[in-house]
Short mmCIF file of N, CA and C in Angstrom, two decimals:
data_model
loop_
_atom_site.label_atom_id
_atom_site.label_comp_id
_atom_site.label_asym_id
_atom_site.label_seq_id
_atom_site.Cartn_x
_atom_site.Cartn_y
_atom_site.Cartn_z
N MET R 20 -180.93 -53.02 7.90
CA MET R 20 -181.53 -51.74 7.39
C MET R 20 -180.98 -50.65 8.08
N GLU R 21 -180.50 -49.72 7.27
CA GLU R 21 -179.97 -48.46 7.95
C GLU R 21 -180.95 -47.64 8.93
N LYS R 22 -180.46 -47.11 9.83
CA LYS R 22 -181.23 -46.35 10.84
C LYS R 22 -182.05 -45.32 10.18
N GLU R 23 -181.59 -44.59 9.38
CA GLU R 23 -182.31 -43.52 8.75
C GLU R 23 -183.55 -43.98 7.97
N LYS R 24 -183.26 -45.24 7.23
CA LYS R 24 -184.49 -45.75 6.42
C LYS R 24 -185.43 -46.22 7.53
N LYS R 25 -185.08 -46.75 8.65
CA LYS R 25 -185.97 -47.43 9.58
C LYS R 25 -186.78 -46.23 10.33
N THR R 26 -186.08 -45.11 10.62
CA THR R 26 -186.83 -44.11 11.28
C THR R 26 -187.89 -43.37 10.29
N GLU R 27 -187.42 -43.40 8.94
CA GLU R 27 -188.32 -42.95 7.89
C GLU R 27 -189.66 -43.75 7.84
N ILE R 28 -189.40 -44.93 7.90
CA ILE R 28 -190.63 -45.97 7.78
C ILE R 28 -191.53 -45.67 9.03
N ILE R 29 -190.99 -45.56 10.25
CA ILE R 29 -191.49 -45.41 11.53
C ILE R 29 -192.41 -44.17 11.49
N THR R 30 -191.90 -43.06 11.06
CA THR R 30 -192.53 -41.70 11.00
C THR R 30 -193.64 -41.81 10.01
N GLN R 31 -193.47 -42.68 8.86
CA GLN R 31 -194.52 -42.60 7.89
C GLN R 31 -195.74 -43.38 8.30
N PHE R 32 -195.54 -44.53 9.12
CA PHE R 32 -196.67 -45.50 9.41
C PHE R 32 -197.08 -45.36 10.87
N ARG R 33 -196.52 -44.61 11.71
CA ARG R 33 -196.95 -44.53 13.13
C ARG R 33 -198.29 -43.79 13.20
N LEU R 34 -199.15 -44.27 14.36
CA LEU R 34 -200.39 -43.69 14.61
C LEU R 34 -200.36 -42.35 15.32
N LYS R 35 -199.38 -42.24 16.23
CA LYS R 35 -199.36 -40.99 17.04
C LYS R 35 -197.68 -40.66 17.12
N GLU R 36 -197.55 -39.52 17.72
CA GLU R 36 -196.10 -39.04 17.79
C GLU R 36 -195.11 -40.03 18.41
N SER R 37 -195.52 -40.67 19.60
CA SER R 37 -194.57 -41.50 20.24
C SER R 37 -194.71 -43.01 19.83
N ASP R 38 -195.39 -43.36 18.77
CA ASP R 38 -195.70 -44.63 18.47
C ASP R 38 -194.45 -45.37 17.59
N SER R 39 -193.88 -46.38 18.05
CA SER R 39 -192.92 -46.96 17.19
C SER R 39 -193.21 -48.55 17.17
N GLY R 40 -194.16 -49.10 17.78
CA GLY R 40 -194.37 -50.57 17.83
C GLY R 40 -195.77 -51.00 17.34
N SER R 41 -196.58 -50.17 16.89
CA SER R 41 -197.90 -50.54 16.41
C SER R 41 -197.81 -51.72 15.36
N VAL R 42 -198.94 -52.12 15.12
CA VAL R 42 -199.04 -53.23 14.10
C VAL R 42 -198.51 -52.74 12.62
N GLU R 43 -198.97 -51.43 12.30
CA GLU R 43 -198.75 -50.91 10.92
C GLU R 43 -197.20 -50.61 10.84
N VAL R 44 -196.59 -50.15 11.84
CA VAL R 44 -195.14 -49.86 11.72
C VAL R 44 -194.40 -51.21 11.58
N GLN R 45 -194.89 -52.34 12.34
CA GLN R 45 -194.12 -53.60 12.25
C GLN R 45 -194.45 -54.05 10.90
N VAL R 46 -195.50 -53.99 10.46
CA VAL R 46 -195.78 -54.59 9.02
C VAL R 46 -195.06 -53.93 7.98
N ALA R 47 -194.93 -52.59 7.97
CA ALA R 47 -194.15 -51.97 7.09
C ALA R 47 -192.66 -52.19 7.17
N LEU R 48 -192.02 -52.49 8.50
CA LEU R 48 -190.66 -52.82 8.75
C LEU R 48 -190.41 -54.13 8.02
N LEU R 49 -191.47 -55.09 8.30
CA LEU R 49 -191.29 -56.44 7.85
C LEU R 49 -191.36 -56.42 6.29
N SER R 50 -192.19 -55.69 5.76
CA SER R 50 -192.27 -55.64 4.28
C SER R 50 -190.87 -54.94 3.49
N GLU R 51 -190.34 -54.13 4.26
CA GLU R 51 -189.11 -53.57 3.67
C GLU R 51 -188.03 -54.71 3.85
N ARG R 52 -188.00 -55.37 4.90
CA ARG R 52 -187.07 -56.54 5.02
C ARG R 52 -187.36 -57.61 3.98
N ILE R 53 -188.59 -57.92 3.72
CA ILE R 53 -189.06 -58.89 2.80
C ILE R 53 -188.39 -58.32 1.19
N ASN R 54 -188.63 -57.06 1.04
CA ASN R 54 -188.13 -56.66 -0.36
C ASN R 54 -186.75 -56.73 -0.36
N ARG R 55 -185.93 -56.38 0.63
CA ARG R 55 -184.44 -56.41 0.69
C ARG R 55 -184.06 -58.07 0.54
N LEU R 56 -184.58 -58.89 1.31
CA LEU R 56 -184.30 -60.26 1.14
C LEU R 56 -184.77 -60.88 -0.22
N THR R 57 -185.60 -60.43 -0.85
CA THR R 57 -185.93 -60.76 -2.32
C THR R 57 -184.98 -60.48 -3.18
N GLU R 58 -184.56 -59.19 -3.14
CA GLU R 58 -183.57 -58.81 -3.98
C GLU R 58 -182.28 -59.54 -3.81
N HIS R 59 -182.03 -59.66 -2.60
CA HIS R 59 -180.68 -60.54 -2.23
C HIS R 59 -180.92 -61.92 -2.99
N LEU R 60 -182.05 -62.55 -2.96
CA LEU R 60 -182.14 -63.87 -3.50
C LEU R 60 -182.23 -63.86 -4.97
N LYS R 61 -182.54 -62.76 -5.48
CA LYS R 61 -182.37 -62.65 -6.88
C LYS R 61 -180.94 -62.74 -7.36
N LEU R 62 -179.92 -62.26 -6.64
CA LEU R 62 -178.56 -62.24 -7.03
C LEU R 62 -178.05 -63.49 -6.56
N TYR R 63 -178.35 -64.03 -5.37
CA TYR R 63 -177.81 -65.24 -4.98
C TYR R 63 -178.95 -66.46 -4.64
N PRO R 64 -179.50 -67.05 -5.70
CA PRO R 64 -180.62 -67.90 -5.60
C PRO R 64 -180.19 -69.27 -4.80
N GLN R 65 -179.08 -69.52 -4.51
CA GLN R 65 -178.70 -70.64 -3.77
C GLN R 65 -178.46 -70.46 -2.31
N ASP R 66 -178.79 -69.36 -2.05
CA ASP R 66 -178.45 -68.97 -0.31
C ASP R 66 -179.73 -69.55 0.43
N ARG R 67 -179.54 -70.75 0.90
CA ARG R 67 -180.67 -71.29 1.73
C ARG R 67 -180.91 -70.66 2.94
N HIS R 68 -179.92 -70.08 3.59
CA HIS R 68 -180.26 -69.45 4.89
C HIS R 68 -180.94 -68.16 4.77
N SER R 69 -180.96 -67.44 3.74
CA SER R 69 -181.70 -66.26 3.56
C SER R 69 -183.01 -66.59 3.10
N ARG R 70 -183.07 -67.78 2.28
CA ARG R 70 -184.47 -68.13 1.94
C ARG R 70 -185.32 -68.56 3.10
N HIS R 71 -184.69 -69.23 4.11
CA HIS R 71 -185.37 -69.69 5.32
C HIS R 71 -185.79 -68.45 6.03
N ALA R 72 -184.89 -67.52 6.18
CA ALA R 72 -185.14 -66.18 6.99
C ALA R 72 -186.41 -65.53 6.21
N LEU R 73 -186.42 -65.50 4.83
CA LEU R 73 -187.44 -64.78 4.21
C LEU R 73 -188.80 -65.44 4.51
N HIS R 74 -188.93 -66.85 4.52
CA HIS R 74 -190.05 -67.55 4.79
C HIS R 74 -190.67 -67.27 6.26
N GLY R 75 -189.71 -67.09 7.23
CA GLY R 75 -189.90 -66.78 8.49
C GLY R 75 -190.57 -65.34 8.57
N VAL R 76 -190.03 -64.38 7.99
CA VAL R 76 -190.56 -63.06 7.91
C VAL R 76 -191.86 -62.91 7.30
N ILE R 77 -192.04 -63.59 6.23
CA ILE R 77 -193.37 -63.63 5.46
C ILE R 77 -194.32 -64.12 6.34
N GLY R 78 -194.10 -65.16 7.02
CA GLY R 78 -195.09 -65.80 7.99
C GLY R 78 -195.48 -64.92 9.16
N GLN R 79 -194.37 -64.07 9.66
CA GLN R 79 -194.72 -63.14 10.77
C GLN R 79 -195.48 -61.93 10.26
N ARG R 80 -195.17 -61.42 9.07
CA ARG R 80 -196.04 -60.40 8.56
C ARG R 80 -197.43 -60.82 8.36
N ARG R 81 -197.68 -62.08 7.91
CA ARG R 81 -198.86 -62.71 7.57
C ARG R 81 -199.74 -62.75 8.91
N ARG R 82 -199.08 -63.17 9.93
CA ARG R 82 -199.78 -63.27 11.28
C ARG R 82 -200.24 -61.75 11.71
N PHE R 83 -199.32 -60.79 11.57
CA PHE R 83 -199.74 -59.39 12.01
C PHE R 83 -200.92 -58.99 11.10
N LEU R 84 -200.97 -59.20 9.92
CA LEU R 84 -201.96 -58.72 9.09
C LEU R 84 -203.27 -59.52 9.37
N ARG R 85 -203.30 -60.65 9.71
CA ARG R 85 -204.35 -61.49 10.02
C ARG R 85 -205.07 -60.94 11.32
N TYR R 86 -204.08 -60.60 12.30
CA TYR R 86 -204.50 -59.90 13.54
C TYR R 86 -205.12 -58.63 13.38
N LEU R 87 -204.41 -57.76 12.41
CA LEU R 87 -205.06 -56.53 12.21
C LEU R 87 -206.51 -56.60 11.54
N ASN R 88 -206.64 -57.53 10.55
CA ASN R 88 -207.81 -57.58 9.89
C ASN R 88 -208.93 -58.03 10.90
N ARG R 89 -208.49 -58.84 11.82
CA ARG R 89 -209.60 -59.35 12.70
C ARG R 89 -209.88 -58.29 13.65
N THR R 90 -209.09 -57.39 14.16
CA THR R 90 -209.18 -56.42 15.27
C THR R 90 -209.67 -54.97 14.69
N ALA R 91 -209.23 -54.70 13.60
CA ALA R 91 -209.64 -53.31 12.84
C ALA R 91 -209.46 -53.42 11.48
N PRO R 92 -210.61 -53.92 10.96
CA PRO R 92 -210.51 -54.05 9.39
C PRO R 92 -210.30 -52.82 8.46
N GLU R 93 -210.70 -51.62 8.95
CA GLU R 93 -210.44 -50.31 8.38
C GLU R 93 -209.00 -50.02 8.27
N ARG R 94 -208.21 -50.34 9.29
CA ARG R 94 -206.82 -49.94 9.37
C ARG R 94 -206.07 -51.02 8.45
N TYR R 95 -206.57 -52.41 8.46
CA TYR R 95 -206.09 -53.31 7.66
C TYR R 95 -206.16 -52.90 6.27
N TYR R 96 -207.11 -52.47 5.78
CA TYR R 96 -207.36 -52.19 4.39
C TYR R 96 -206.62 -50.83 3.96
N SER R 97 -206.52 -50.03 4.87
CA SER R 97 -205.86 -48.67 4.75
C SER R 97 -204.25 -49.14 4.40
N LEU R 98 -203.79 -50.03 5.26
CA LEU R 98 -202.38 -50.39 5.38
C LEU R 98 -202.15 -51.21 4.04
N ILE R 99 -202.88 -52.18 3.76
CA ILE R 99 -202.39 -52.84 2.43
C ILE R 99 -202.57 -52.14 1.25
N ASN R 100 -203.35 -50.98 1.16
CA ASN R 100 -203.38 -50.08 0.21
C ASN R 100 -202.18 -49.18 0.18
N ARG R 101 -201.62 -48.67 1.26
CA ARG R 101 -200.36 -47.92 1.36
C ARG R 101 -199.30 -48.68 1.10
N LEU R 102 -199.21 -49.90 1.33
CA LEU R 102 -198.15 -50.83 1.17
C LEU R 102 -198.14 -51.38 -0.15
N SER R 103 -199.27 -51.36 -0.87
CA SER R 103 -199.50 -52.07 -2.15
C SER R 103 -199.22 -53.60 -2.13
N LEU R 104 -199.84 -54.17 -1.13
CA LEU R 104 -199.55 -55.66 -0.85
C LEU R 104 -200.50 -56.43 -1.68
N ARG R 105 -201.61 -56.08 -1.81
CA ARG R 105 -202.69 -56.83 -2.51
C ARG R 105 -203.31 -55.99 -3.79
N GLU R 106 -203.25 -56.60 -4.89
CA GLU R 106 -203.88 -55.81 -6.08
C GLU R 106 -205.24 -56.27 -6.46
#
């Protein structure tokens, strides 16, 4: 992921000015990575290593979302609406 895209995502989802590692930022970065891996696998469906990486990233995002739902449900629902994760 390019540095400009990453800083754009961080500034969009951060909670305060110096925030770069909150759950919201991490989930947004993982979602971008999932989207990129999904597009890659559409072009190269036989790429087993990328598919394995995709499953790992999806599991990591799922754990972050489960934690956020458990600790701050209002932030969880706000985040899934902003990222359009659940319809």
